[in-house]
Short mmCIF file of C-alpha atoms in Angstrom, two decimals:
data_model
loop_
_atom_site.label_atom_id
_atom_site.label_comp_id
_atom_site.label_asym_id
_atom_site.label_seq_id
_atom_site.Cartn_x
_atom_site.Cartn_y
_atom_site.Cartn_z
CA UNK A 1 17.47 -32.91 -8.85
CA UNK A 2 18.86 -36.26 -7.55
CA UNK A 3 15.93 -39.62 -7.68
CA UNK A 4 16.98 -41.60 -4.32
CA UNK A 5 14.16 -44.25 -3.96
CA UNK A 6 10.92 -45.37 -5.14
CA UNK A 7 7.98 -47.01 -3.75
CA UNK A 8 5.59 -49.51 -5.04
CA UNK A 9 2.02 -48.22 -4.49
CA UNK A 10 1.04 -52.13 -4.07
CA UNK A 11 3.19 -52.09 -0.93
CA UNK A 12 1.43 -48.44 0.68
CA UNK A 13 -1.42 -46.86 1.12
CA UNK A 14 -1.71 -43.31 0.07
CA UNK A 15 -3.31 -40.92 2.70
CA UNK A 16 -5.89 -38.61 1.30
CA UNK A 17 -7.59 -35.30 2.65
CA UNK A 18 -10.54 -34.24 1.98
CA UNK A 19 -10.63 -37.05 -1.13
CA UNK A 20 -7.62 -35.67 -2.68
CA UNK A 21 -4.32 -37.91 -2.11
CA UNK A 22 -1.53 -35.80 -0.61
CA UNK A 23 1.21 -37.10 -2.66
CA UNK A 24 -0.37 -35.55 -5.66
CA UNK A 25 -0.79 -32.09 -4.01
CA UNK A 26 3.00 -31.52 -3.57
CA UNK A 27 2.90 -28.06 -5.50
CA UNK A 28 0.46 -26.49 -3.61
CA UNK A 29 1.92 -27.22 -0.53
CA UNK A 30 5.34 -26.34 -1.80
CA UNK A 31 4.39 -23.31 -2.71
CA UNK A 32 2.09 -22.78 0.32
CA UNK A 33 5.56 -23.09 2.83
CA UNK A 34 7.28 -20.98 0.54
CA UNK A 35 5.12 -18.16 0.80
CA UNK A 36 5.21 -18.66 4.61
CA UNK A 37 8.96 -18.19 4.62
CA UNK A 38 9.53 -21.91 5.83
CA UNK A 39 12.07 -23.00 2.94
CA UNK A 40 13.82 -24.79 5.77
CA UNK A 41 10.49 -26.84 6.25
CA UNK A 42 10.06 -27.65 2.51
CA UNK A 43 13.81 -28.56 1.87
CA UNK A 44 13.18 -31.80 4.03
CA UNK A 45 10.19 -33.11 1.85
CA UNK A 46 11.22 -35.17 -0.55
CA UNK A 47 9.64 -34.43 -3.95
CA UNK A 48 7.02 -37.49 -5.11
CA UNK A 49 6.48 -38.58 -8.80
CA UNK A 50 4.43 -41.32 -9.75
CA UNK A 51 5.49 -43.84 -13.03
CA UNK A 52 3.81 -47.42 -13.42
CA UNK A 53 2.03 -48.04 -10.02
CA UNK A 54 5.35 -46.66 -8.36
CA UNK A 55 6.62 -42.77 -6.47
CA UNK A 56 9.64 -41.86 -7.57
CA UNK A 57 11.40 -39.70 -4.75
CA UNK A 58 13.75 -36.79 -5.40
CA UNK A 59 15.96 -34.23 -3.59
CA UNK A 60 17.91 -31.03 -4.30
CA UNK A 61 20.86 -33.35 -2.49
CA UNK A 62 24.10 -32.28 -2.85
CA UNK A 63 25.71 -35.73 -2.40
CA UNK A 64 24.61 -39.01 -2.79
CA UNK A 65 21.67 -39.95 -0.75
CA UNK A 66 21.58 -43.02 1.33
CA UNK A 67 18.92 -44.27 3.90
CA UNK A 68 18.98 -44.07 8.03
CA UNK A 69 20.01 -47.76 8.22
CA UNK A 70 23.02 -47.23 5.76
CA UNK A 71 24.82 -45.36 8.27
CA UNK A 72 26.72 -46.63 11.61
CA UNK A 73 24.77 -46.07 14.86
CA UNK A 74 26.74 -42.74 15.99
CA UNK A 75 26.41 -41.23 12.83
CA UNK A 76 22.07 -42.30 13.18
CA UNK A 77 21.75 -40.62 16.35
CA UNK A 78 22.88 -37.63 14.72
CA UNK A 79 20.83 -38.13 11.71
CA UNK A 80 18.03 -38.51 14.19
CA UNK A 81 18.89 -35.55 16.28
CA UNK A 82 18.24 -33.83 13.13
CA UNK A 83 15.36 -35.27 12.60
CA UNK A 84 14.20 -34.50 15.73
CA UNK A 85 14.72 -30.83 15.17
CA UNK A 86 13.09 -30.84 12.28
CA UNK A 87 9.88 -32.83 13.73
CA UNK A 88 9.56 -29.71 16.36
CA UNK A 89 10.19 -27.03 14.23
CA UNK A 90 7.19 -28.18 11.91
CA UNK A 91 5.18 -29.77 14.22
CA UNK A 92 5.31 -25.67 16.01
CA UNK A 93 4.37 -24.26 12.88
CA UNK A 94 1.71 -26.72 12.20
CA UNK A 95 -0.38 -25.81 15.66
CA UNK A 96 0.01 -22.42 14.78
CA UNK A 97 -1.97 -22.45 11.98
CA UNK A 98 -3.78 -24.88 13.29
CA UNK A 99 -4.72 -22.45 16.27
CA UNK A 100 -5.54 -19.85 13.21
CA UNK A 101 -8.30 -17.68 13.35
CA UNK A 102 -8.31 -17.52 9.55
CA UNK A 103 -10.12 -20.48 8.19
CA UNK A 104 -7.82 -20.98 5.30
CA UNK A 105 -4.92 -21.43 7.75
CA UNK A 106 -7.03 -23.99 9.91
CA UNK A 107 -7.22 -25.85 6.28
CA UNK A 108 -3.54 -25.81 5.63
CA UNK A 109 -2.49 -27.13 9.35
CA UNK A 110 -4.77 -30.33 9.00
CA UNK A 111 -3.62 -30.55 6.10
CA UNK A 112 -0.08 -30.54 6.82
CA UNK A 113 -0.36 -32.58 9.80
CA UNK A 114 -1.73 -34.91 7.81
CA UNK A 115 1.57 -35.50 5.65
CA UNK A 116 3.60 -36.92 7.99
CA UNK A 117 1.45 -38.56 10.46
CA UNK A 118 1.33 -41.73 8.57
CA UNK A 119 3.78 -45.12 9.44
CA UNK A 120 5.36 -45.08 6.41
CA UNK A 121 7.84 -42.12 6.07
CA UNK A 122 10.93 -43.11 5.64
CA UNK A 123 14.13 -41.29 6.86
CA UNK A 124 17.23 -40.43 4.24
CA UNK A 125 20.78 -38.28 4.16
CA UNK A 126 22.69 -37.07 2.23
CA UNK A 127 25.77 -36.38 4.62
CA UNK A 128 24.11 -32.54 5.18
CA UNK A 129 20.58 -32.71 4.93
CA UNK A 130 17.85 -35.15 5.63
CA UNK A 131 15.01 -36.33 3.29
CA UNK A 132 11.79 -37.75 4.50
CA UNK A 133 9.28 -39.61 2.33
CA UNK A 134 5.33 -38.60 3.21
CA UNK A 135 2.01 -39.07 2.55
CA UNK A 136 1.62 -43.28 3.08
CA UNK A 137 0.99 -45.66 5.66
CA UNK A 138 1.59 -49.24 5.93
CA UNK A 139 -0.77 -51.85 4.80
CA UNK A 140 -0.20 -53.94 7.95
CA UNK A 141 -1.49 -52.20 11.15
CA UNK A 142 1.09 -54.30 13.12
CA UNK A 143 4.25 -53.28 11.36
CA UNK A 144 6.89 -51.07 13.09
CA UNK A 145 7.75 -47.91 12.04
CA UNK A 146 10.43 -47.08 9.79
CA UNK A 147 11.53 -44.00 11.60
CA UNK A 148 13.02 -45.32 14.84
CA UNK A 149 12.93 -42.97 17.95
CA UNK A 150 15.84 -41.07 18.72
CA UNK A 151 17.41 -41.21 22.34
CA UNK A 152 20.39 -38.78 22.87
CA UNK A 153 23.21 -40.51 24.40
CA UNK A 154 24.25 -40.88 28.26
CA UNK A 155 26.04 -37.38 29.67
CA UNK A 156 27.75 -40.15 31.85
CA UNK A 157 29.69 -42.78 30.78
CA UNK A 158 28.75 -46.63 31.56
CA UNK A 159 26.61 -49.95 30.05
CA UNK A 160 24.45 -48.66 27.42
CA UNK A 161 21.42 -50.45 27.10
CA UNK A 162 19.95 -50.72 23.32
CA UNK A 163 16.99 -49.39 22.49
CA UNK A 164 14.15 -51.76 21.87
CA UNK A 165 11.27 -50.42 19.30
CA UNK A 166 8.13 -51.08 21.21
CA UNK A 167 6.03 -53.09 18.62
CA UNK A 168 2.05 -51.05 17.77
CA UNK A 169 -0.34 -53.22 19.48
CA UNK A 170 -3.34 -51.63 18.50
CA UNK A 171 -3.21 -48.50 16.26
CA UNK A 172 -0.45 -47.05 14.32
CA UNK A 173 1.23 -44.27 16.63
CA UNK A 174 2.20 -40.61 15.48
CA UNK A 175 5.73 -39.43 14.72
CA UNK A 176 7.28 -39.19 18.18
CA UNK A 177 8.32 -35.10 18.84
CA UNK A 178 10.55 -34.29 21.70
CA UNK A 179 9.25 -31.08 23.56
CA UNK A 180 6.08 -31.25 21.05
CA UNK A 181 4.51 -27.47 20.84
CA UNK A 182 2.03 -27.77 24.05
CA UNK A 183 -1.31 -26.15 22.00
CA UNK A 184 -2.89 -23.48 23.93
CA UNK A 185 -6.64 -23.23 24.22
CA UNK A 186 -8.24 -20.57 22.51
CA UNK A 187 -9.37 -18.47 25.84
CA UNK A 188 -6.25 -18.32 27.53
CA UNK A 189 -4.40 -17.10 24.07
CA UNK A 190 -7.15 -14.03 23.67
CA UNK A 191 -6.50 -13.05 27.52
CA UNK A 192 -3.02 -13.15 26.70
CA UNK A 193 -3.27 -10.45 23.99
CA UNK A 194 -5.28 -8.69 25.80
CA UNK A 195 -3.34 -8.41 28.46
CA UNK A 196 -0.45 -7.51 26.26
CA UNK A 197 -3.03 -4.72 24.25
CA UNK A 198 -3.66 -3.52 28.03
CA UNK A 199 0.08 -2.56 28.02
CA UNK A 200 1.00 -0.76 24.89
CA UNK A 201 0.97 3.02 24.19
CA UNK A 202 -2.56 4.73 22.59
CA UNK A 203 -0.59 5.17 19.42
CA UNK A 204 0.03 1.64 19.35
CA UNK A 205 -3.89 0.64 20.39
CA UNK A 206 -4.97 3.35 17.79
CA UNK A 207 -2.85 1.37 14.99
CA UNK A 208 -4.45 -2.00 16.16
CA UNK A 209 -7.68 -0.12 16.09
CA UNK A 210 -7.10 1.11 12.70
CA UNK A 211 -5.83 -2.24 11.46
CA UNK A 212 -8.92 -4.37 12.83
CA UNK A 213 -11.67 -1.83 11.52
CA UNK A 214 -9.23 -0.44 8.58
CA UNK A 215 -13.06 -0.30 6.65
CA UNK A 216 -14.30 2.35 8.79
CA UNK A 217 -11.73 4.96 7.64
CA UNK A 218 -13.32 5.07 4.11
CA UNK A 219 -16.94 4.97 5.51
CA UNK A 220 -16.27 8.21 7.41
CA UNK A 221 -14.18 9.34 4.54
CA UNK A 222 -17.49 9.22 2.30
CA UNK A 223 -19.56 10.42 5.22
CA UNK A 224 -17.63 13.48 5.70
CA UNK A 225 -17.89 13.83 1.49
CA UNK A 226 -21.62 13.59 1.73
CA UNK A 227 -21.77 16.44 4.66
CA UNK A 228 -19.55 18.52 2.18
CA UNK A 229 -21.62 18.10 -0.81
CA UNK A 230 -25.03 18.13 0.55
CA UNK A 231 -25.36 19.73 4.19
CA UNK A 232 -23.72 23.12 3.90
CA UNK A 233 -24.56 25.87 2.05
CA UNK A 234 -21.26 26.15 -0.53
CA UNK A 235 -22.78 28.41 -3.09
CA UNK A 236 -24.27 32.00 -3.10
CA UNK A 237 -27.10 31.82 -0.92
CA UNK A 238 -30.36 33.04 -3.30
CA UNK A 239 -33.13 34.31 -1.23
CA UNK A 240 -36.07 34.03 -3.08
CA UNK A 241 -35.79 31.81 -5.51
CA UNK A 242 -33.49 32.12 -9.07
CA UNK A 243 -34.12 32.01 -12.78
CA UNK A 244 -31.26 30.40 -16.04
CA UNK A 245 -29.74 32.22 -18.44
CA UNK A 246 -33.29 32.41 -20.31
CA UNK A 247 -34.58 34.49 -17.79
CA UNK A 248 -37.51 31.80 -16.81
CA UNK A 249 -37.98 31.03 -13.54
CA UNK A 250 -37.31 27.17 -12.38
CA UNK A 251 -38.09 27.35 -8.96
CA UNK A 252 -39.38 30.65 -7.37
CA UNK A 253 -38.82 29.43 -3.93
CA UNK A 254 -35.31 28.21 -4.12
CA UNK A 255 -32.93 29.44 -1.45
CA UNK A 256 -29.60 27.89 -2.48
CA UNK A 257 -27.75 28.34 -6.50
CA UNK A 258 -27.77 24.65 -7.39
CA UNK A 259 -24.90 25.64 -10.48
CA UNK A 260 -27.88 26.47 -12.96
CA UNK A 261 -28.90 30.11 -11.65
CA UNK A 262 -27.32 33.17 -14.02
CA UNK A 263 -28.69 36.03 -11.96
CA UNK A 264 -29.51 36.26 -8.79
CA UNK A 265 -33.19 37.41 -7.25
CA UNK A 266 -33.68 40.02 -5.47
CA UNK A 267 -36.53 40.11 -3.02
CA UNK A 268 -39.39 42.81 -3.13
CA UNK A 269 -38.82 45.05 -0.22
CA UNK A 270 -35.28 45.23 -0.39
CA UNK A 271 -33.20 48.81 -0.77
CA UNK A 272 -31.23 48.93 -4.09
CA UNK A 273 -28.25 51.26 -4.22
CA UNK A 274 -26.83 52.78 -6.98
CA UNK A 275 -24.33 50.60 -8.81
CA UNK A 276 -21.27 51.99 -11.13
CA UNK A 277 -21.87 54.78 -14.04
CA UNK A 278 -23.77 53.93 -16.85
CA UNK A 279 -26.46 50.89 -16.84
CA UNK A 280 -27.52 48.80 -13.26
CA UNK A 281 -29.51 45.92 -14.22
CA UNK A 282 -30.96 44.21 -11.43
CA UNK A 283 -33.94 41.05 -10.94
CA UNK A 284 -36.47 41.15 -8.24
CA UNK A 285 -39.05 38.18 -7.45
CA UNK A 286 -42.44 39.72 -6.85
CA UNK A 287 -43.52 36.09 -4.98
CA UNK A 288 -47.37 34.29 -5.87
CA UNK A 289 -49.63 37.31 -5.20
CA UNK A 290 -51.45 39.02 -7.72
CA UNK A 291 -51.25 43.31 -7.06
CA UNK A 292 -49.75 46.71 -7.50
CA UNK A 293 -45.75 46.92 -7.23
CA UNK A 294 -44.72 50.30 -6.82
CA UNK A 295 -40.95 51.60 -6.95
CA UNK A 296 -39.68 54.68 -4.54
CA UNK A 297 -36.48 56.26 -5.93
CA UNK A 298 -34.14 59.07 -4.73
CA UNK A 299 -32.03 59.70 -7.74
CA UNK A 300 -29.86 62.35 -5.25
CA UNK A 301 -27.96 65.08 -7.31
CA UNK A 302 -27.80 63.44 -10.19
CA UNK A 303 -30.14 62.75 -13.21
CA UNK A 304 -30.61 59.16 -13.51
CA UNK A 305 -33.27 57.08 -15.60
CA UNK A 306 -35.53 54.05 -14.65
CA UNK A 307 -37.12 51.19 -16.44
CA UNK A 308 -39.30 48.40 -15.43
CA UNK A 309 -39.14 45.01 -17.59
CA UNK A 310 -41.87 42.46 -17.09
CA UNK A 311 -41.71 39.38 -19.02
CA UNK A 312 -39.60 41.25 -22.09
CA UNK A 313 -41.72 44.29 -21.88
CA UNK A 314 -41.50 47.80 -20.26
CA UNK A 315 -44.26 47.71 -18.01
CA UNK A 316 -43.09 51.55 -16.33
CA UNK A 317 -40.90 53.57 -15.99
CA UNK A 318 -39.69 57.35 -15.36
CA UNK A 319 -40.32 58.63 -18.65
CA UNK A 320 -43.96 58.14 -17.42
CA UNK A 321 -42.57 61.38 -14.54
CA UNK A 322 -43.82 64.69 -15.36
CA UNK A 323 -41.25 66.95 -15.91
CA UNK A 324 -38.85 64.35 -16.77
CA UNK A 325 -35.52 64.52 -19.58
CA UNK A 326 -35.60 61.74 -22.13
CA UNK A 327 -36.60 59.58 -19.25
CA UNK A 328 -34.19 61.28 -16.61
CA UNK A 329 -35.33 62.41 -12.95
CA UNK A 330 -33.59 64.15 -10.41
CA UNK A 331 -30.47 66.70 -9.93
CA UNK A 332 -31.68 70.05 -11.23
CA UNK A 333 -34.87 68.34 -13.59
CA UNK A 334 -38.08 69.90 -12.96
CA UNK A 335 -39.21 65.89 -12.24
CA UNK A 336 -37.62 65.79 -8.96
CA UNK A 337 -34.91 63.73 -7.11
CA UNK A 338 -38.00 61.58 -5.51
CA UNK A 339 -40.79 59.32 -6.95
CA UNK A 340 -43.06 56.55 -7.03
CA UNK A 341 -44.08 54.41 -10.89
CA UNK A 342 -46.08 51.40 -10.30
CA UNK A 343 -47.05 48.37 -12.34
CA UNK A 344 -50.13 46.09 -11.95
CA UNK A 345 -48.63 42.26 -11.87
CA UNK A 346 -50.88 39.00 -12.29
CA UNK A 347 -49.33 36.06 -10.47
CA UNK A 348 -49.79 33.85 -13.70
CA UNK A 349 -46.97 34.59 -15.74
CA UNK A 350 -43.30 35.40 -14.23
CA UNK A 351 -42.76 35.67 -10.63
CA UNK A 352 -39.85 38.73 -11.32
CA UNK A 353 -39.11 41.34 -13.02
CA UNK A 354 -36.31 43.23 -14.02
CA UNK A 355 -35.37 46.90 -13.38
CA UNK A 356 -32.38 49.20 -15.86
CA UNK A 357 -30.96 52.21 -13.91
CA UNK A 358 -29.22 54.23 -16.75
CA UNK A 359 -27.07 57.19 -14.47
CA UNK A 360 -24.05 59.32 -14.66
CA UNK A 361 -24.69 60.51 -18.11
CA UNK A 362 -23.02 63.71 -18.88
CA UNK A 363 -21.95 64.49 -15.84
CA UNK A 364 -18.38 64.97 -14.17
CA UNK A 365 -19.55 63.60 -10.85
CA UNK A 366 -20.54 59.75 -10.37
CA UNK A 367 -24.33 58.65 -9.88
CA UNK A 368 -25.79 57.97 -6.58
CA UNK A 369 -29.46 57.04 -6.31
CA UNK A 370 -31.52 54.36 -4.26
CA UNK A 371 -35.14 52.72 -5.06
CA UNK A 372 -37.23 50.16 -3.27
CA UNK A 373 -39.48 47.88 -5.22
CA UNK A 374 -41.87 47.16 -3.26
CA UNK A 375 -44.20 43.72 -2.83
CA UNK A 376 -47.68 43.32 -4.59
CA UNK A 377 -50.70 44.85 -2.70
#
């Protein structure tokens, strides 16, 4: 880091933003041009210090650093050339934030275009890269600037004619900018992108869709979640109501397994085939009226037996047959292949019951029966 020059804050007048002097915000706005890839930009700024009343200015100069007037006249029209080229390069990044639709952009190009529109700056080289101090203007209104204008020289040869700095009248002008970025007006910019969104591909429209509304892709994404969860029937579908692995009802007129349902209700009226060998145990809902549930069965060829459970008790069941084998019916038993038990059920206490099938004992053939249980009358 090479100190050039120094100031005396008694001479100039620091320019503030927004009550904050500029030559004290140097980091933010180096690292502000930084992140907006415009190391280029930054590189001319001369880095500010201030010791007793005075800014200290620095460069990353490679040589020793010397100001404009140090140099003959050829060598400061190229110095101002530079200059120049530096003015439009900044002044064009500047009115593109400037013309921002972000806010925090809009900030940064006042701000920036702030920094050097003060009379003050002063114009330094190295012998490779200019320096420009920032941030000040003079104390008297009248004064010239210290940057002169450049003026490329004559294509054709003949009297050259020095040029005389006009002296400020009235108010301080701006840093002169050859071929200044012309700003364009708000309207005319969105009718240009529109007329450039008019001519790219749908997959390109879709991506600026997405990238404009990128907050609707989760919304649906929970959306769709919600239908998932809640508006389809994803479990066993339970017709009349279920009861827990306590075998109480929770809800007798439930028609979906919300995950807490162990076995599955059976409506009254509904045909019950004959399961495997040995012991079918199946769970009907008998619904909110009080009456007499009777069971048909057709125990076929084969001696089956059949119990009715209500509320942890055998209420009926075909030991109550005449004629009947420990309980068994059908085949070659005097009992029969078909019957009819019944129960009397009070709508108080459970809405279900529960019905054993005990078949295919002792027999080299497998069981085949079918009952009804049929609703209280």
């Amino acid at each position: 880091m090479t100190k050039f020059y120094k100031i005396s804050t008694t001479d100039f007048q620091p320019i503030s933003f927004r009550n904050v002097y500029l030559y004290g915000e140097y980091n933010k706005i180096k690292n502000f041009l930084a992140s907006n890839n415009q190391q280029e930009l930054l590189k001319v700024l001369a880095i500010p210090s201030y010791k007793n009343n005075n800014i200290e200015w620095s460069a990353n100069a490679n040589n020793e650093v010397k100001k404009l007037d140090q140099y003959t006249q050829n060598q400061q029209n190229k110095i101002l050339s530079q200059y120049n080229e530096f003015l439009n390069s900044y002044n064009s990044f500047v009115n593109k934030l400037k013309l921002s639709k972000n806010q925090d952009n809009k900030n940064w190009g006042e701000l920036l275009f702030s920094l050097i529109e003060g009379t003050a700056n002063e114009l330094f080289f190295d012998g490779e890269d200019i320096f420009i101090t920032w941030g000040w203007r003079l104390l008297d209104e009248n004064s010239k600037k210290l940057i002169p204008v450049y003026s490329p020289q004559p294509s054709i040869v003949g009297d050259v004619t020095p040029i005389i700095e006009e002296e400020e009248k009235d108010e301080p002008e701006t840093i002169p900018v050859i071929d200044e970025y012309e700003e364009i007006p708000l309207e005319e910019e969105e009718e240009e992108e529109e007329e450039e969104e008019r001519k790219l591909s749908w997959l390109d429209k879709l991506y600026l869709f997405l990238k404009r509304l990128w907050w609707l892709v989760p919304l649906l994404s929970l959306l769709i979640l919600i239908l998932l969860l809640f508006g389809c029937d994803c479990n066993e579908a339970v017709l009349k109501g279920c009861i827990d692995k306590e075998y109480k009802e929770y809800n007798p007129n439930a028609n979906v397994d919300d995950g807490s349902c162990r076995t599955i209700l059976i409506p009254c009226n509904t045909d019950t085939k004959s399961g495997s060998d040995g012991i079918t145990t199946t769970t009907h809902s008998l619904g909110q009226q009080s009456g007499t549930v009777t069971i048909s069965y057709d125990m076929k060829h084969i001696t089956d037996k059949l119990e009715v459970f209500y509320e942890n008790k055998r209420v009926c069941s075909t030991f109550d047959v005449t004629g009947n084998q420990n309980g068994f019916v059908g085949g070659a038993n005097k009992a029969g292949d078909i019957g009819k038990i019944s129960f009397d059920y009070q709508a108080t206490g459970d809405s279900f019951c529960k019905i054993i099938v005990t078949g295919g004992v002792d027999s080299e053939y497998s069981t085949e029966w079918t009952y009804t249980l049929g609703c209280p009358k």
